[in-house]
Amino acid sequence: MQKRVCIIGAGPSGITALKNLKDKELDVICYDRNAAVGGNWIYSEDESHSSVFETTHIISSKTLSQYEDFTFDDFDKTVADYPSHDELRRYFQAYAKRFELYPYIEFETTIKHCNRVSNNKWEIAIVQNNKERIEVFTDLVVCNGHHSVPRIPEYPGNFSGKFIHSHNYKKASPFRDKKVLVIGGGNSACDVAVETSRVSKKTSISWRRGYRIIPKFFFGLPSDIVGARSSWLPIKIRSWFNDRLLTIMLGKNKLYGLQEVKTKFGQTHPTINDELLYKIRHGKVHPKLDIERFDGATVYFKDGSHEEVDIIIACTGYILKHSFFDEGFVDYSEGPVPLYLKMFHAEYHDLFFVGMFQPLGCIWPGSELQSKLLANYLTGTWKMPTNIKALCEKEVTNPHYRQINTPRHTITVDYHAFRKALLKQLPKNWKSRRSNTISQSA
C-alpha cells in the first residue's frame, strides 16, 4: 500500500517528524494553525495562541536542547547557553529551511476532525480560509503539543477581581501597580511571579505543596550538563545525589518562607529558576500557602492569613487534549497514557504521537529520535514488537519515576533513560547520516 502520511503541527516535534519521514521519501504533508514554523515558540500577544511569554528563555541548556541533525553550532555559534524564545524560533525556522520542509507544510490550517475509517484509512477534516475539505491518509502523526487547553482550578467563594490563566499572560506591563497573586510552583508560575514583581504593587505566589527550585547554573555550568555527568547512575541513586546537591547549594525551602519539599527527586517536576529565591529574599515576591476560599477581592489562605488582590494568574498547567478525535476514541486528559516509547498505540498501528512526553529536560531531542524510529517503522526497516500491548501497559506500570498521582505527571520520562531506550531501537550508524544530510543541504 502506498503510504500517505498526515502530520499535525509544525512546532519543534512536527518539523523533525516531517524531516525524517521526508528523508525516507514518504508522501507526507504537515498542517499547522500558525503562519510560520515554531509552534508555541512563536511569541504572540494573541491569546488564542499558546505562545511563550515576552521574556521567556528555555529552561534546558542549548547543549541538551538541540537536534542531532542540525545543532545550534550549525545554526549560530553565538547562541546563549539558555536561548531566548526568539533564538529558538529562528533556530526552528532555519531547520525547516535547511531541510527544505516548507513545500510540505500548509500553514494557517486547522484540523477539525480525524476519523479512523479502517486500518490505514484516515479521513481528516481540514479547514483553510474558512473552507472545509476532507483529505484521506494512511497514517496520522500527532505533534500538536500539550500546552493548548488550560487547566483552571476551582476554589470556594467568588473572586471579584480579574482571574486569568497563564495561557493569557504575555508580558508584565499590564500588571503595573496591581496586587497580583500567582497560583502554582512550576516553571511558568515562578517566571510570572518574578516578571510581575518588577512592576506590580505587590506579587504573592501560592503553593499547594513544596517544590524544588533548581538554579540554571552549578559550578559555572548549566545545571542539566552537571546532571548529565551522573546519567550513568541508576535513577534512584542519581535522584538522591541531586537532592543532596540542591540542599548544599541552596539550603532548605523554609529559609525562603516556602513550603518544604516532601517528595523524592523526580516524584514531581522540578522548577528551573534563578530569580525566584532572590526575589523572595529581597521582598519582591511573597510566599503564600494554598488558597482556602475567595470572598470578593479578599483571598483566604489555609494558614488563616488573607490579603486583598486585584488580579489572580493561575499557572496551573494544561489538559492533555486532542479535540480533533471523537470523544472516547483516544482520551489521555486524566491519564494514564499507555503508549510504547510514548508514541506507539497498542491497537491503532497507523496512529503515532511524537513529542507527547515530558522529560526532566528538553522535548525535541527525544522527538527527533522518535521521528527516526517512526520513519523506519513506516518503511518497514523496524518492526513493531509482537507484544506491543504488554509494552504499552509496562509504560504505565513501570515509569522512570514514581510520581505523585496528578494529571500533570502522566507523561514524564527521564531525559537520559528515554533517549537510551529510543537509541536502542535505531541502527547503530544512524548518527553518521547527519553529516551527509547537512553537506547535501548546504
Coordinates of N, CA and C in Angstrom, one line a residue, residues 165-327:
H165 N -5.6 32.7 33.3 CA -4.7 31.6 33.3 C -3.4 32.0 32.7
S166 N -2.3 31.4 32.9 CA -1.0 31.8 32.3 C -1.1 31.7 30.8
H167 N -2.0 30.9 30.3 CA -2.3 30.9 28.8 C -2.5 32.3 28.3
N168 N -3.1 33.2 29.1 CA -3.5 34.5 28.7 C -2.4 35.6 29.1
Y169 N -1.4 35.1 29.8 CA -0.3 36.0 30.2 C 0.8 36.1 29.1
K170 N 1.1 37.3 28.7 CA 2.1 37.5 27.7 C 3.3 38.4 28.2
K171 N 3.0 39.4 29.0 CA 4.1 40.3 29.4 C 3.6 41.0 30.7
A172 N 4.6 41.6 31.4 CA 4.3 42.1 32.8 C 3.6 43.5 32.8
S173 N 3.8 44.2 31.8 CA 3.3 45.7 31.8 C 1.8 45.8 32.2
P174 N 0.9 45.0 31.8 CA -0.5 45.2 32.2 C -0.7 45.1 33.7
F175 N 0.3 44.6 34.5 CA 0.1 44.3 35.9 C 0.8 45.4 36.7
R176 N 1.2 46.5 36.1 CA 1.8 47.6 36.8 C 0.9 48.1 37.9
D177 N 1.5 48.3 39.1 CA 0.8 48.9 40.2 C -0.4 48.1 40.7
K178 N -0.5 46.8 40.3 CA -1.5 45.9 40.7 C -1.1 45.0 41.9
K179 N -2.0 44.5 42.7 CA -1.7 43.5 43.7 C -2.0 42.1 43.0
V180 N -1.0 41.4 42.8 CA -1.0 40.2 42.0 C -0.8 39.0 42.8
L181 N -1.6 37.9 42.6 CA -1.4 36.6 43.2 C -1.2 35.6 42.1
V182 N -0.1 34.9 42.1 CA 0.2 33.8 41.2 C -0.1 32.5 41.9
I183 N -0.8 31.6 41.2 CA -1.0 30.3 41.7 C -0.2 29.3 41.0
G184 N 0.6 28.5 41.8 CA 1.4 27.4 41.1 C 2.9 27.6 41.5
G185 N 3.6 26.4 41.4 CA 5.0 26.4 41.7 C 5.9 25.9 40.6
G186 N 5.3 25.7 39.4 CA 6.0 25.2 38.2 C 6.8 26.3 37.6
N187 N 7.4 26.0 36.4 CA 8.2 27.0 35.7 C 7.5 28.2 35.3
S188 N 6.3 28.1 34.8 CA 5.5 29.2 34.4 C 5.2 30.1 35.5
A189 N 4.7 29.5 36.6 CA 4.3 30.3 37.8 C 5.5 31.1 38.4
C190 N 6.6 30.5 38.5 CA 7.8 31.2 39.1 C 8.2 32.3 38.1
D191 N 8.2 32.0 36.8 CA 8.6 33.1 35.8 C 7.6 34.3 35.9
V192 N 6.3 34.0 36.0 CA 5.3 35.0 36.0 C 5.4 35.8 37.3
A193 N 5.7 35.1 38.4 CA 5.8 35.9 39.7 C 7.0 36.8 39.7
V194 N 8.1 36.3 39.1 CA 9.3 37.1 39.0 C 9.1 38.3 38.1
E195 N 8.5 38.1 36.9 CA 8.3 39.2 36.0 C 7.3 40.2 36.5
T196 N 6.2 39.8 37.0 CA 5.2 40.8 37.5 C 5.7 41.6 38.7
S197 N 6.6 40.9 39.5 CA 7.2 41.6 40.7 C 8.0 42.9 40.3
R198 N 8.4 42.9 39.1 CA 9.2 44.1 38.6 C 8.4 45.3 38.5
V199 N 7.1 45.2 38.3 CA 6.2 46.3 38.0 C 5.0 46.4 39.0
S200 N 4.6 45.3 39.7 CA 3.4 45.3 40.5 C 3.6 46.1 41.8
K201 N 2.4 46.4 42.4 CA 2.4 47.0 43.7 C 2.8 45.9 44.7
K202 N 2.4 44.7 44.5 CA 2.8 43.5 45.3 C 2.5 42.3 44.5
T203 N 3.4 41.3 44.6 CA 3.2 40.0 44.0 C 3.4 38.9 45.0
S204 N 2.4 38.1 45.1 CA 2.5 36.9 46.0 C 2.4 35.6 45.2
I205 N 2.8 34.5 45.7 CA 2.8 33.3 45.0 C 2.3 32.2 45.9
S206 N 1.2 31.5 45.5 CA 0.5 30.5 46.4 C 0.9 29.1 45.9
W207 N 1.5 28.3 46.8 CA 1.8 26.9 46.5 C 0.9 26.0 47.3
R208 N 0.5 24.9 46.7 CA -0.3 23.9 47.5 C 0.6 22.8 48.1
R209 N 1.9 22.8 47.6 CA 2.9 21.8 48.1 C 4.2 22.4 47.9
G210 N 5.2 21.8 48.5 CA 6.6 22.3 48.3 C 7.2 21.9 47.0
Y211 N 7.9 22.8 46.3 CA 8.5 22.5 45.0 C 10.0 22.7 45.1
R212 N 10.7 21.9 44.4 CA 12.2 22.1 44.2 C 12.5 23.2 43.3
I213 N 13.3 24.1 43.7 CA 13.7 25.2 42.8 C 15.2 24.9 42.4
I214 N 15.4 24.7 41.2 CA 16.8 24.3 40.7 C 17.4 25.5 39.9
P215 N 18.5 26.0 40.3 CA 19.2 27.1 39.6 C 19.6 26.6 38.2
K216 N 19.8 27.6 37.3 CA 20.2 27.2 35.9 C 21.7 26.9 35.8
F217 N 22.5 27.3 36.9 CA 23.9 27.0 36.8 C 24.4 26.4 38.1
F218 N 25.3 25.4 38.0 CA 26.0 24.8 39.1 C 27.5 24.9 38.8
F219 N 28.3 25.4 39.7 CA 29.7 25.5 39.5 C 30.1 26.1 38.1
G220 N 29.3 27.1 37.7 CA 29.6 27.8 36.4 C 29.1 27.1 35.2
L221 N 28.5 25.9 35.4 CA 28.0 25.1 34.2 C 26.5 25.0 34.3
P222 N 25.8 24.9 33.1 CA 24.4 24.7 33.1 C 24.0 23.5 34.0
S223 N 23.0 23.6 34.7 CA 22.6 22.5 35.7 C 22.3 21.2 35.1
D224 N 21.8 21.2 33.8 CA 21.5 19.9 33.2 C 22.8 19.2 32.7
I225 N 23.8 20.0 32.4 CA 25.1 19.5 32.0 C 25.7 18.8 33.2
V226 N 25.6 19.5 34.4 CA 26.1 18.8 35.6 C 25.4 17.5 35.9
G227 N 24.1 17.6 35.7 CA 23.2 16.4 35.9 C 23.6 15.3 35.0
A228 N 23.9 15.6 33.7 CA 24.2 14.6 32.7 C 25.4 13.8 33.0
R229 N 26.3 14.4 33.8 CA 27.6 13.7 34.2 C 27.3 12.5 35.1
S230 N 26.1 12.5 35.7 CA 25.8 11.3 36.6 C 24.7 10.5 35.9
S231 N 24.5 10.7 34.6 CA 23.4 9.9 34.0 C 23.6 8.4 33.9
W232 N 24.9 8.0 34.1 CA 25.2 6.6 34.0 C 24.8 5.9 35.3
L233 N 24.5 6.7 36.3 CA 24.0 6.1 37.6 C 22.5 5.6 37.5
P234 N 22.1 4.6 38.3 CA 20.7 4.3 38.3 C 19.9 5.5 38.8
I235 N 18.7 5.6 38.3 CA 17.9 6.8 38.5 C 17.7 7.1 40.0
K236 N 17.5 6.1 40.8 CA 17.3 6.3 42.3 C 18.5 6.9 42.9
I237 N 19.7 6.4 42.6 CA 20.9 6.9 43.1 C 21.1 8.4 42.6
R238 N 20.9 8.6 41.3 CA 21.1 9.9 40.8 C 20.2 10.9 41.4
S239 N 18.9 10.5 41.7 CA 18.0 11.4 42.3 C 18.4 11.8 43.7
W240 N 18.9 10.8 44.5 CA 19.4 11.0 45.8 C 20.5 12.0 45.8
F241 N 21.4 11.8 44.8 CA 22.6 12.7 44.7 C 22.1 14.1 44.4
N242 N 21.2 14.3 43.4 CA 20.7 15.6 43.0 C 20.0 16.3 44.2
D243 N 19.3 15.6 45.0 CA 18.7 16.2 46.2 C 19.7 16.7 47.2
R244 N 20.8 15.9 47.4 CA 21.8 16.4 48.3 C 22.5 17.6 47.8
L245 N 22.8 17.6 46.5 CA 23.5 18.7 45.9 C 22.7 20.0 46.0
L246 N 21.3 19.9 45.8 CA 20.5 21.1 45.9 C 20.4 21.6 47.3
T247 N 20.4 20.7 48.3 CA 20.3 21.2 49.7 C 21.6 21.9 50.0
I248 N 22.8 21.4 49.6 CA 24.0 22.0 49.9 C 24.1 23.4 49.2
M249 N 23.7 23.5 48.0 CA 23.8 24.7 47.2 C 22.8 25.8 47.7
L250 N 21.6 25.4 48.0 CA 20.5 26.4 48.2 C 20.0 26.4 49.7
G251 N 20.2 25.3 50.4 CA 19.5 25.2 51.7 C 18.1 24.8 51.6
K252 N 17.4 24.7 52.7 CA 16.0 24.3 52.8 C 15.1 25.4 52.3
N253 N 13.9 24.9 51.8 CA 12.9 25.9 51.4 C 12.4 26.8 52.5
K254 N 12.4 26.3 53.7 CA 11.9 27.1 54.8 C 12.8 28.4 55.0
L255 N 14.0 28.4 54.6 CA 14.9 29.6 54.7 C 14.3 30.7 53.9
Y256 N 13.5 30.4 52.9 CA 12.9 31.4 52.0 C 11.4 31.6 52.3
G257 N 10.9 31.0 53.3 CA 9.5 31.1 53.7 C 8.6 30.2 52.8
L258 N 9.2 29.3 52.1 CA 8.4 28.4 51.2 C 8.2 27.0 51.9
Q259 N 7.2 26.3 51.5 CA 6.9 25.0 52.0 C 8.0 24.0 51.7
E260 N 8.3 23.2 52.6 CA 9.3 22.2 52.4 C 8.9 21.1 51.4
V261 N 9.8 20.6 50.6 CA 9.6 19.5 49.7 C 9.4 18.2 50.4
K262 N 8.3 17.5 50.2 CA 8.0 16.3 50.9 C 8.1 15.1 50.0
T263 N 8.5 15.3 48.8 CA 8.6 14.2 47.8 C 10.0 14.0 47.5
K264 N 10.3 12.8 46.9 CA 11.7 12.5 46.5 C 11.9 13.1 45.1
F265 N 13.2 13.3 44.8 CA 13.5 13.9 43.5 C 12.9 13.1 42.4
G266 N 12.2 13.8 41.5 CA 11.6 13.1 40.3 C 10.1 12.8 40.5
Q267 N 9.6 12.8 41.8 CA 8.2 12.5 42.0 C 7.3 13.6 41.6
T268 N 7.9 14.8 41.5 CA 7.2 16.0 40.9 C 8.2 16.6 39.9
H269 N 7.7 17.4 39.0 CA 8.6 18.1 38.1 C 9.3 19.2 38.9
P270 N 10.6 19.2 38.8 CA 11.4 20.3 39.4 C 11.2 21.6 38.6
T271 N 11.4 22.7 39.3 CA 11.2 24.0 38.7 C 12.6 24.7 38.5
I272 N 12.9 25.1 37.3 CA 14.2 25.7 36.9 C 14.0 27.2 37.0
N273 N 14.7 27.8 37.9 CA 14.5 29.3 38.1 C 15.6 29.9 38.9
D274 N 16.3 30.9 38.4 CA 17.4 31.5 39.1 C 17.0 32.7 39.9
E275 N 15.8 33.3 39.7 CA 15.4 34.5 40.3 C 14.4 34.5 41.4
L276 N 13.6 33.4 41.5 CA 12.5 33.4 42.4 C 13.0 33.6 43.9
L277 N 14.0 32.8 44.2 CA 14.5 32.8 45.6 C 15.1 34.2 45.9
Y278 N 15.8 34.8 44.9 CA 16.4 36.1 45.0 C 15.3 37.1 45.3
K279 N 14.2 37.0 44.5 CA 13.1 38.0 44.6 C 12.4 37.9 46.0
I280 N 12.3 36.6 46.5 CA 11.7 36.4 47.8 C 12.5 37.0 48.9
R281 N 13.8 36.8 48.8 CA 14.7 37.3 49.9 C 14.9 38.8 49.8
H282 N 14.5 39.4 48.7 CA 14.5 40.9 48.5 C 13.1 41.5 48.7
G283 N 12.2 40.7 49.2 CA 10.9 41.2 49.5 C 10.0 41.6 48.3
K284 N 10.3 41.1 47.1 CA 9.6 41.4 45.9 C 8.5 40.4 45.6
V285 N 8.7 39.1 46.0 CA 7.7 38.1 45.9 C 7.4 37.5 47.2
H286 N 6.1 37.3 47.6 CA 5.7 36.9 48.9 C 5.1 35.5 48.9
P287 N 5.7 34.6 49.5 CA 5.2 33.2 49.5 C 3.9 33.0 50.3
K288 N 2.9 32.3 49.8 CA 1.7 32.0 50.5 C 1.4 30.5 50.4
L289 N 0.6 30.0 51.3 CA 0.1 28.6 51.2 C -1.0 28.5 50.2
D290 N -1.6 27.3 50.1 CA -2.7 27.1 49.2 C -3.9 27.9 49.6
I291 N -4.8 28.2 48.6 CA -5.9 29.0 48.8 C -7.0 28.2 49.5
E292 N -7.7 28.9 50.5 CA -8.8 28.3 51.2 C -10.1 28.6 50.5
R293 N -10.3 30.0 50.3 CA -11.5 30.4 49.7 C -11.4 31.9 49.2
F294 N -12.4 32.3 48.4 CA -12.4 33.7 48.0 C -13.6 34.4 48.6
D295 N -13.5 35.7 48.8 CA -14.6 36.5 49.3 C -14.4 37.9 48.7
G296 N -15.0 38.1 47.6 CA -14.8 39.4 46.9 C -13.4 39.5 46.4
A297 N -12.7 40.6 46.8 CA -11.3 40.8 46.5 C -10.4 40.2 47.5
T298 N -10.9 39.6 48.5 CA -10.1 39.0 49.6 C -9.8 37.5 49.3
V299 N -8.6 37.1 49.4 CA -8.2 35.7 49.2 C -7.8 35.2 50.6
Y300 N -8.4 34.1 51.1 CA -8.0 33.5 52.3 C -7.2 32.3 52.0
F301 N -6.1 32.1 52.9 CA -5.2 31.0 52.7 C -5.3 30.0 53.8
K302 N -4.8 28.8 53.6 CA -5.0 27.7 54.5 C -4.3 27.9 55.9
D303 N -3.4 28.9 56.0 CA -2.8 29.1 57.3 C -3.6 30.2 58.1
G304 N -4.7 30.6 57.5 CA -5.6 31.6 58.2 C -5.3 33.0 57.8
S305 N -4.3 33.2 57.0 CA -4.0 34.6 56.6 C -4.8 35.0 55.4
H306 N -4.9 36.3 55.1 CA -5.6 36.7 53.9 C -5.0 38.0 53.4
E307 N -5.3 38.3 52.1 CA -4.9 39.6 51.6 C -5.8 40.0 50.4
E308 N -5.8 41.3 50.2 CA -6.6 41.9 49.1 C -5.8 41.7 47.8
V309 N -6.5 41.3 46.7 CA -5.8 41.0 45.4 C -6.6 41.6 44.3
D310 N -5.9 42.2 43.3 CA -6.5 42.8 42.1 C -6.6 41.7 41.0
I311 N -5.6 41.0 40.9 CA -5.5 40.0 39.7 C -4.9 38.7 40.2
I312 N -5.5 37.6 39.8 CA -5.0 36.3 40.1 C -4.6 35.7 38.7
I313 N -3.4 35.1 38.7 CA -2.9 34.4 37.5 C -2.7 33.0 37.9
A314 N -3.5 32.1 37.3 CA -3.4 30.7 37.6 C -2.4 30.0 36.6
C315 N -1.3 29.6 37.1 CA -0.3 28.9 36.3 C -0.4 27.4 36.7
T316 N -1.5 26.9 36.3 CA -1.9 25.5 36.8 C -1.9 24.5 35.7
G317 N -1.1 24.7 34.7 CA -0.9 23.7 33.7 C -2.0 23.6 32.6
Y318 N -1.9 22.5 31.9 CA -2.8 22.3 30.7 C -3.4 20.9 30.7
I319 N -4.5 20.7 30.1 CA -5.1 19.4 29.9 C -4.6 18.8 28.6
L320 N -4.2 17.5 28.7 CA -3.6 16.8 27.6 C -4.8 16.4 26.7
K321 N -5.1 17.3 25.7 CA -6.3 17.2 24.9 C -6.1 17.1 23.4
H322 N -6.9 16.2 22.8 CA -6.9 16.1 21.3 C -8.3 16.3 20.8
S323 N -8.6 17.5 20.6 CA -10.0 17.9 20.3 C -10.5 17.4 19.0
F324 N -9.6 17.0 18.1 CA -9.9 16.5 16.8 C -10.3 15.1 16.7
F325 N -10.2 14.4 17.9 CA -10.7 13.0 17.9 C -12.1 12.9 18.5
D326 N -12.9 11.9 18.1 CA -14.2 11.7 18.7 C -14.0 11.4 20.2
E327 N -14.9 11.9 21.0 CA -14.8 11.6 22.5 C -14.9 10.1 22.7

